């Protein structure tokens, strides 16, 4: 085995194809065995369900090299469970947890030379997804599906140190009250592209979406959940049926409560109380936590006391603890780390 000759610190978050990906097909009511292939391309019928009616769901997780040289993935059982929820909502046959974990293990093993070394700041991003493959023209679920997973090495999220971002309150909605906001589906991203490009054109890094029904409560951004820290050191995170249940956010809440001894509240968060918070962060697999320094509400600025230079102190402690667990520097709670190779 030889690590690929990649300058790990200079790669960004882009698609770098590797030699191996996992594929399994669903036909006649069942999934086949599944295997590793070198073919990065998919040939689909022009009328495939995924192309006509966006019948596709995905996941995102990472493999890391720990301090003691193991290759591990973080809580993949939760990705398996979430993918099952996403599949059900879009009438896609589910992938069992056992099959999902087997796919991830085969995939990471086949790409072991692409797992960035410990300390590089880079990680191996894993993208599993399921989509309808057979022709569908009348609106109905497809009969045949493909479950695929590929990897791509991704660079350190914060090059040259973490910088807090400025986000804006968005006038578009991300998810309807009883819609699909809680599942990880491409369709939730398609409709976020216009708002995010508009935000970028106006100089903002992200959109803060409010609840669609009343526009008074904080939901999430296009691809990350919010955490807030109160002035007395409590962690507060929005609760809503239309938020995607982030595994990073759930892990941070556990870390806050069980390891750092903080109080944690998962509850409705009114936008009107946001100026009261001391710190704000966005959490997801990609960055773990991106600190938010400022929120622009139609020209009115909410500036968090943590400022625009550094992550707030409590956010930093949460970040260091969770990344410490992922990288094997801090003992992990039972079942959080799946070892792929020693
Ligand atoms: C994937 C995703 C997140 C983050 O979830 P993680 O499991 O922490 O990566 C948050 N919001 C949305 C809309 C997402 O799609």
GROMACS .gro file of C-alpha atoms and ligand atoms in nm:
model
  357
    1UNK     CA    1   0.000   0.000   0.000
    2UNK     CA    2   0.122   0.346  -0.080
    3UNK     CA    3  -0.054   0.668  -0.001
    4UNK     CA    4  -0.140   0.864  -0.312
    5UNK     CA    5   0.098   1.143  -0.394
    6UNK     CA    6  -0.145   1.424  -0.322
    7UNK     CA    7  -0.069   1.757  -0.157
    8UNK     CA    8  -0.333   1.701   0.110
    9UNK     CA    9  -0.319   2.055   0.247
   10UNK     CA   10  -0.392   2.220  -0.088
   11UNK     CA   11  -0.695   2.022  -0.207
   12UNK     CA   12  -1.030   2.188  -0.159
   13UNK     CA   13  -1.382   2.047  -0.147
   14UNK     CA   14  -1.407   1.916  -0.501
   15UNK     CA   15  -1.457   1.589  -0.685
   16UNK     CA   16  -1.133   1.398  -0.727
   17UNK     CA   17  -1.223   1.061  -0.882
   18UNK     CA   18  -1.051   0.755  -0.739
   19UNK     CA   19  -1.025   0.405  -0.892
   20UNK     CA   20  -1.295   0.237  -0.686
   21UNK     CA   21  -1.662   0.291  -0.609
   22UNK     CA   22  -1.941   0.065  -0.477
   23UNK     CA   23  -2.251  -0.027  -0.679
   24UNK     CA   24  -2.557  -0.236  -0.601
   25UNK     CA   25  -2.873  -0.264  -0.811
   26UNK     CA   26  -3.234  -0.319  -0.707
   27UNK     CA   27  -3.450  -0.520  -0.944
   28UNK     CA   28  -3.750  -0.755  -0.910
   29UNK     CA   29  -3.802  -0.641  -0.554
   30UNK     CA   30  -3.454  -0.703  -0.416
   31UNK     CA   31  -3.102  -0.562  -0.389
   32UNK     CA   32  -2.820  -0.763  -0.548
   33UNK     CA   33  -2.500  -0.850  -0.362
   34UNK     CA   34  -2.321  -0.525  -0.458
   35UNK     CA   35  -1.956  -0.488  -0.556
   36UNK     CA   36  -1.668  -0.252  -0.619
   37UNK     CA   37  -1.624  -0.120  -0.973
   38UNK     CA   38  -1.377   0.112  -1.144
   39UNK     CA   39  -1.644   0.267  -1.367
   40UNK     CA   40  -1.722   0.622  -1.256
   41UNK     CA   41  -1.990   0.668  -1.521
   42UNK     CA   42  -2.353   0.565  -1.513
   43UNK     CA   43  -2.549   0.496  -1.830
   44UNK     CA   44  -2.919   0.567  -1.776
   45UNK     CA   45  -3.229   0.551  -1.986
   46UNK     CA   46  -3.342   0.901  -2.092
   47UNK     CA   47  -3.666   0.849  -1.898
   48UNK     CA   48  -3.506   0.727  -1.571
   49UNK     CA   49  -3.706   0.813  -1.258
   50UNK     CA   50  -3.421   1.014  -1.112
   51UNK     CA   51  -3.400   1.235  -1.422
   52UNK     CA   52  -3.772   1.300  -1.457
   53UNK     CA   53  -3.899   1.326  -1.100
   54UNK     CA   54  -3.584   1.365  -0.890
   55UNK     CA   55  -3.626   1.036  -0.708
   56UNK     CA   56  -3.291   1.032  -0.530
   57UNK     CA   57  -3.156   1.059  -0.176
   58UNK     CA   58  -2.801   1.075  -0.043
   59UNK     CA   59  -2.573   1.069   0.259
   60UNK     CA   60  -2.241   1.226   0.350
   61UNK     CA   61  -1.981   1.098   0.596
   62UNK     CA   62  -1.604   1.085   0.634
   63UNK     CA   63  -1.316   0.845   0.687
   64UNK     CA   64  -1.015   0.966   0.887
   65UNK     CA   65  -0.672   0.846   0.989
   66UNK     CA   66  -0.651   0.860   1.368
   67UNK     CA   67  -0.352   0.959   1.577
   68UNK     CA   68  -0.256   0.592   1.621
   69UNK     CA   69  -0.281   0.519   1.248
   70UNK     CA   70  -0.621   0.350   1.227
   71UNK     CA   71  -0.862   0.423   0.942
   72UNK     CA   72  -1.205   0.492   1.089
   73UNK     CA   73  -1.547   0.625   0.998
   74UNK     CA   74  -1.767   0.827   1.231
   75UNK     CA   75  -2.108   0.690   1.337
   76UNK     CA   76  -2.198   0.533   0.998
   77UNK     CA   77  -2.492   0.351   1.160
   78UNK     CA   78  -2.664   0.688   1.193
   79UNK     CA   79  -2.610   0.760   0.823
   80UNK     CA   80  -2.762   0.420   0.745
   81UNK     CA   81  -3.069   0.496   0.959
   82UNK     CA   82  -3.110   0.843   0.810
   83UNK     CA   83  -3.078   0.708   0.455
   84UNK     CA   84  -3.359   0.463   0.536
   85UNK     CA   85  -3.581   0.752   0.651
   86UNK     CA   86  -3.498   0.947   0.335
   87UNK     CA   87  -3.573   0.644   0.113
   88UNK     CA   88  -3.910   0.584   0.279
   89UNK     CA   89  -4.024   0.942   0.222
   90UNK     CA   90  -3.947   0.922  -0.150
   91UNK     CA   91  -4.085   0.567  -0.201
   92UNK     CA   92  -3.736   0.429  -0.263
   93UNK     CA   93  -3.660   0.075  -0.136
   94UNK     CA   94  -3.448   0.101   0.178
   95UNK     CA   95  -3.091  -0.020   0.212
   96UNK     CA   96  -3.048  -0.224   0.531
   97UNK     CA   97  -2.801  -0.099   0.791
   98UNK     CA   98  -2.598  -0.416   0.739
   99UNK     CA   99  -2.577  -0.360   0.362
  100UNK     CA  100  -2.495   0.009   0.407
  101UNK     CA  101  -2.213  -0.063   0.654
  102UNK     CA  102  -2.077  -0.339   0.430
  103UNK     CA  103  -2.075  -0.098   0.134
  104UNK     CA  104  -1.887   0.168   0.333
  105UNK     CA  105  -1.634  -0.086   0.456
  106UNK     CA  106  -1.569  -0.229   0.108
  107UNK     CA  107  -1.550   0.120  -0.040
  108UNK     CA  108  -1.306   0.264   0.214
  109UNK     CA  109  -1.087  -0.049   0.202
  110UNK     CA  110  -1.073  -0.024  -0.179
  111UNK     CA  111  -0.968   0.342  -0.146
  112UNK     CA  112  -0.743   0.310   0.155
  113UNK     CA  113  -0.456   0.494  -0.018
  114UNK     CA  114  -0.679   0.798  -0.054
  115UNK     CA  115  -0.747   0.836   0.316
  116UNK     CA  116  -0.544   1.146   0.406
  117UNK     CA  117  -0.278   1.101   0.677
  118UNK     CA  118  -0.332   1.209   1.037
  119UNK     CA  119  -0.255   1.573   1.095
  120UNK     CA  120  -0.298   1.680   0.732
  121UNK     CA  121  -0.636   1.837   0.805
  122UNK     CA  122  -0.771   1.653   0.501
  123UNK     CA  123  -1.027   1.370   0.518
  124UNK     CA  124  -1.192   1.122   0.285
  125UNK     CA  125  -1.547   1.229   0.208
  126UNK     CA  126  -1.789   0.944   0.138
  127UNK     CA  127  -2.101   1.000  -0.070
  128UNK     CA  128  -2.359   0.717  -0.071
  129UNK     CA  129  -2.679   0.769  -0.271
  130UNK     CA  130  -2.979   0.584  -0.412
  131UNK     CA  131  -3.174   0.674  -0.726
  132UNK     CA  132  -3.449   0.543  -0.954
  133UNK     CA  133  -3.304   0.402  -1.275
  134UNK     CA  134  -3.583   0.258  -1.493
  135UNK     CA  135  -3.807   0.463  -1.726
  136UNK     CA  136  -4.091   0.648  -1.549
  137UNK     CA  137  -4.317   0.889  -1.736
  138UNK     CA  138  -4.649   0.865  -1.550
  139UNK     CA  139  -4.580   1.001  -1.202
  140UNK     CA  140  -4.499   0.700  -0.986
  141UNK     CA  141  -4.199   0.550  -0.807
  142UNK     CA  142  -3.943   0.368  -1.019
  143UNK     CA  143  -3.923  -0.015  -1.002
  144UNK     CA  144  -3.546  -0.033  -1.032
  145UNK     CA  145  -3.281   0.153  -0.834
  146UNK     CA  146  -2.909   0.187  -0.791
  147UNK     CA  147  -2.728   0.230  -0.458
  148UNK     CA  148  -2.390   0.380  -0.522
  149UNK     CA  149  -2.113   0.518  -0.304
  150UNK     CA  150  -1.794   0.694  -0.406
  151UNK     CA  151  -1.521   0.876  -0.217
  152UNK     CA  152  -1.330   1.193  -0.277
  153UNK     CA  153  -1.044   1.329  -0.066
  154UNK     CA  154  -1.126   1.674   0.069
  155UNK     CA  155  -0.887   1.933   0.205
  156UNK     CA  156  -0.893   2.113   0.539
  157UNK     CA  157  -1.221   2.305   0.552
  158UNK     CA  158  -1.063   2.610   0.709
  159UNK     CA  159  -0.743   2.688   0.522
  160UNK     CA  160  -0.523   2.922   0.718
  161UNK     CA  161  -0.739   2.905   1.028
  162UNK     CA  162  -1.105   2.929   1.111
  163UNK     CA  163  -1.273   3.259   1.024
  164UNK     CA  164  -1.626   3.341   1.136
  165UNK     CA  165  -1.869   3.398   0.853
  166UNK     CA  166  -2.146   3.648   0.787
  167UNK     CA  167  -2.483   3.506   0.687
  168UNK     CA  168  -2.815   3.663   0.592
  169UNK     CA  169  -3.175   3.598   0.683
  170UNK     CA  170  -3.324   3.448   0.368
  171UNK     CA  171  -3.656   3.551   0.213
  172UNK     CA  172  -3.698   3.212   0.044
  173UNK     CA  173  -3.815   2.902   0.225
  174UNK     CA  174  -3.611   2.583   0.243
  175UNK     CA  175  -3.877   2.340   0.356
  176UNK     CA  176  -4.253   2.328   0.400
  177UNK     CA  177  -4.397   2.238   0.743
  178UNK     CA  178  -4.499   1.887   0.642
  179UNK     CA  179  -4.267   1.856   0.343
  180UNK     CA  180  -3.926   1.698   0.289
  181UNK     CA  181  -3.693   1.921   0.492
  182UNK     CA  182  -3.609   1.637   0.731
  183UNK     CA  183  -3.472   1.403   0.463
  184UNK     CA  184  -3.144   1.422   0.275
  185UNK     CA  185  -3.271   1.457  -0.080
  186UNK     CA  186  -3.123   1.631  -0.382
  187UNK     CA  187  -3.456   1.808  -0.431
  188UNK     CA  188  -3.397   2.011  -0.112
  189UNK     CA  189  -3.071   2.133  -0.262
  190UNK     CA  190  -3.199   2.210  -0.612
  191UNK     CA  191  -3.430   2.476  -0.473
  192UNK     CA  192  -3.157   2.620  -0.250
  193UNK     CA  193  -2.924   2.700  -0.540
  194UNK     CA  194  -3.090   3.025  -0.641
  195UNK     CA  195  -3.104   3.161  -0.283
  196UNK     CA  196  -2.741   3.065  -0.212
  197UNK     CA  197  -2.611   3.223  -0.532
  198UNK     CA  198  -2.810   3.536  -0.451
  199UNK     CA  199  -2.660   3.536  -0.100
  200UNK     CA  200  -2.310   3.504  -0.246
  201UNK     CA  201  -2.376   3.786  -0.494
  202UNK     CA  202  -2.473   4.002  -0.196
  203UNK     CA  203  -2.157   3.905  -0.009
  204UNK     CA  204  -2.297   3.652   0.239
  205UNK     CA  205  -2.160   3.306   0.302
  206UNK     CA  206  -2.488   3.132   0.383
  207UNK     CA  207  -2.864   3.172   0.420
  208UNK     CA  208  -3.045   3.144   0.751
  209UNK     CA  209  -3.383   2.992   0.670
  210UNK     CA  210  -3.678   3.065   0.897
  211UNK     CA  211  -3.980   2.838   0.941
  212UNK     CA  212  -4.201   2.867   0.634
  213UNK     CA  213  -4.532   2.887   0.823
  214UNK     CA  214  -4.465   3.184   1.053
  215UNK     CA  215  -4.119   3.311   0.956
  216UNK     CA  216  -4.047   3.371   1.324
  217UNK     CA  217  -3.838   3.065   1.409
  218UNK     CA  218  -3.484   2.964   1.313
  219UNK     CA  219  -3.458   2.649   1.102
  220UNK     CA  220  -3.119   2.587   0.942
  221UNK     CA  221  -2.901   2.688   0.646
  222UNK     CA  222  -2.905   2.510   0.311
  223UNK     CA  223  -2.680   2.233   0.443
  224UNK     CA  224  -2.600   2.281   0.812
  225UNK     CA  225  -2.786   2.298   1.146
  226UNK     CA  226  -2.752   2.585   1.392
  227UNK     CA  227  -2.615   2.573   1.743
  228UNK     CA  228  -2.623   2.876   1.972
  229UNK     CA  229  -2.444   2.934   2.300
  230UNK     CA  230  -2.618   3.148   2.561
  231UNK     CA  231  -2.435   3.406   2.769
  232UNK     CA  232  -2.443   3.164   3.062
  233UNK     CA  233  -2.290   2.883   2.858
  234UNK     CA  234  -2.592   2.674   2.758
  235UNK     CA  235  -2.614   2.509   2.417
  236UNK     CA  236  -2.942   2.583   2.236
  237UNK     CA  237  -3.035   2.421   1.906
  238UNK     CA  238  -3.357   2.462   1.704
  239UNK     CA  239  -3.613   2.183   1.708
  240UNK     CA  240  -3.841   2.149   1.406
  241UNK     CA  241  -3.987   1.871   1.193
  242UNK     CA  242  -3.849   2.036   0.880
  243UNK     CA  243  -3.482   2.044   0.987
  244UNK     CA  244  -3.248   1.775   0.859
  245UNK     CA  245  -3.130   1.582   1.168
  246UNK     CA  246  -2.756   1.653   1.148
  247UNK     CA  247  -2.537   1.379   1.294
  248UNK     CA  248  -2.274   1.640   1.378
  249UNK     CA  249  -2.530   1.846   1.570
  250UNK     CA  250  -2.659   1.541   1.758
  251UNK     CA  251  -2.301   1.442   1.843
  252UNK     CA  252  -2.218   1.796   1.960
  253UNK     CA  253  -2.524   1.798   2.188
  254UNK     CA  254  -2.408   1.470   2.341
  255UNK     CA  255  -2.053   1.600   2.382
  256UNK     CA  256  -2.182   1.922   2.542
  257UNK     CA  257  -2.402   1.737   2.790
  258UNK     CA  258  -2.213   1.419   2.871
  259UNK     CA  259  -1.850   1.525   2.831
  260UNK     CA  260  -1.843   1.899   2.892
  261UNK     CA  261  -2.124   1.900   3.148
  262UNK     CA  262  -2.315   2.178   2.971
  263UNK     CA  263  -2.687   2.231   2.972
  264UNK     CA  264  -2.841   2.150   2.632
  265UNK     CA  265  -3.178   2.267   2.503
  266UNK     CA  266  -3.329   2.140   2.181
  267UNK     CA  267  -3.635   2.359   2.135
  268UNK     CA  268  -3.803   2.611   1.909
  269UNK     CA  269  -3.571   2.910   1.871
  270UNK     CA  270  -3.738   3.238   1.784
  271UNK     CA  271  -3.543   3.469   1.557
  272UNK     CA  272  -3.623   3.749   1.801
  273UNK     CA  273  -3.406   3.583   2.070
  274UNK     CA  274  -3.100   3.539   1.845
  275UNK     CA  275  -2.943   3.876   1.946
  276UNK     CA  276  -2.934   3.744   2.305
  277UNK     CA  277  -2.694   3.460   2.223
  278UNK     CA  278  -2.319   3.482   2.281
  279UNK     CA  279  -2.205   3.246   2.005
  280UNK     CA  280  -2.346   3.091   1.691
  281UNK     CA  281  -2.223   2.805   1.474
  282UNK     CA  282  -2.326   2.596   1.175
  283UNK     CA  283  -2.271   2.224   1.204
  284UNK     CA  284  -2.233   1.951   0.948
  285UNK     CA  285  -1.993   1.678   0.838
  286UNK     CA  286  -1.794   1.905   0.605
  287UNK     CA  287  -1.671   2.168   0.854
  288UNK     CA  288  -1.785   2.014   1.186
  289UNK     CA  289  -1.859   2.371   1.306
  290UNK     CA  290  -1.838   2.696   1.108
  291UNK     CA  291  -1.857   2.990   1.346
  292UNK     CA  292  -2.104   3.264   1.255
  293UNK     CA  293  -1.987   3.612   1.352
  294UNK     CA  294  -2.268   3.818   1.206
  295UNK     CA  295  -2.624   3.777   1.081
  296UNK     CA  296  -2.768   4.034   0.843
  297UNK     CA  297  -3.145   4.073   0.872
  298UNK     CA  298  -3.240   4.295   0.577
  299UNK     CA  299  -2.968   4.546   0.656
  300UNK     CA  300  -2.996   4.518   1.033
  301UNK     CA  301  -2.690   4.344   1.178
  302UNK     CA  302  -2.675   4.102   1.465
  303UNK     CA  303  -2.311   4.086   1.576
  304UNK     CA  304  -2.222   3.808   1.819
  305UNK     CA  305  -1.985   3.902   2.104
  306UNK     CA  306  -1.745   3.630   1.981
  307UNK     CA  307  -1.664   3.865   1.690
  308UNK     CA  308  -1.525   3.815   1.341
  309UNK     CA  309  -1.173   3.700   1.428
  310UNK     CA  310  -1.210   3.371   1.614
  311UNK     CA  311  -1.448   3.094   1.702
  312UNK     CA  312  -1.625   3.170   2.029
  313UNK     CA  313  -1.465   2.999   2.333
  314UNK     CA  314  -1.747   2.751   2.396
  315UNK     CA  315  -1.783   2.669   2.025
  316UNK     CA  316  -1.407   2.609   2.017
  317UNK     CA  317  -1.426   2.369   2.310
  318UNK     CA  318  -1.706   2.176   2.139
  319UNK     CA  319  -1.513   2.173   1.811
  320UNK     CA  320  -1.189   2.055   1.974
  321UNK     CA  321  -1.366   1.783   2.168
  322UNK     CA  322  -1.561   1.640   1.875
  323UNK     CA  323  -1.267   1.654   1.633
  324UNK     CA  324  -1.050   1.505   1.911
  325UNK     CA  325  -1.291   1.211   1.933
  326UNK     CA  326  -1.295   1.169   1.554
  327UNK     CA  327  -0.915   1.177   1.531
  328UNK     CA  328  -0.867   0.938   1.822
  329UNK     CA  329  -0.710   1.190   2.063
  330UNK     CA  330  -1.005   1.171   2.302
  331UNK     CA  331  -1.184   0.845   2.398
  332UNK     CA  332  -1.503   0.806   2.195
  333UNK     CA  333  -1.845   0.724   2.337
  334UNK     CA  334  -1.942   0.360   2.279
  335UNK     CA  335  -2.013   0.281   1.914
  336UNK     CA  336  -1.910   0.616   1.764
  337UNK     CA  337  -1.602   0.499   1.580
  338UNK     CA  338  -1.607   0.216   1.326
  339UNK     CA  339  -1.255   0.088   1.255
  340UNK     CA  340  -1.205  -0.005   0.891
  341UNK     CA  341  -0.833  -0.083   0.903
  342UNK     CA  342  -0.582  -0.103   1.189
  343LIG     C1  343  -2.635   1.689   0.550
  343LIG     C2  344  -2.707   1.807   0.604
  343LIG     C3  345  -2.677   1.863   0.729
  343LIG     C4  346  -2.563   1.816   0.813
  343LIG     O1  347  -2.577   1.685   0.859
  343LIG     P1  348  -2.452   1.603   0.910
  343LIG     O2  349  -2.506   1.467   0.935
  343LIG     O3  350  -2.404   1.667   1.034
  343LIG     O4  351  -2.349   1.608   0.802
  343LIG     C5  352  -2.755   1.968   0.773
  343LIG     N1  353  -2.856   2.018   0.698
  343LIG     C6  354  -2.887   1.967   0.578
  343LIG     C7  355  -2.999   2.027   0.501
  343LIG     C8  356  -2.814   1.860   0.526
  343LIG     O5  357  -2.844   1.811   0.406
   0.00000   0.00000   0.00000
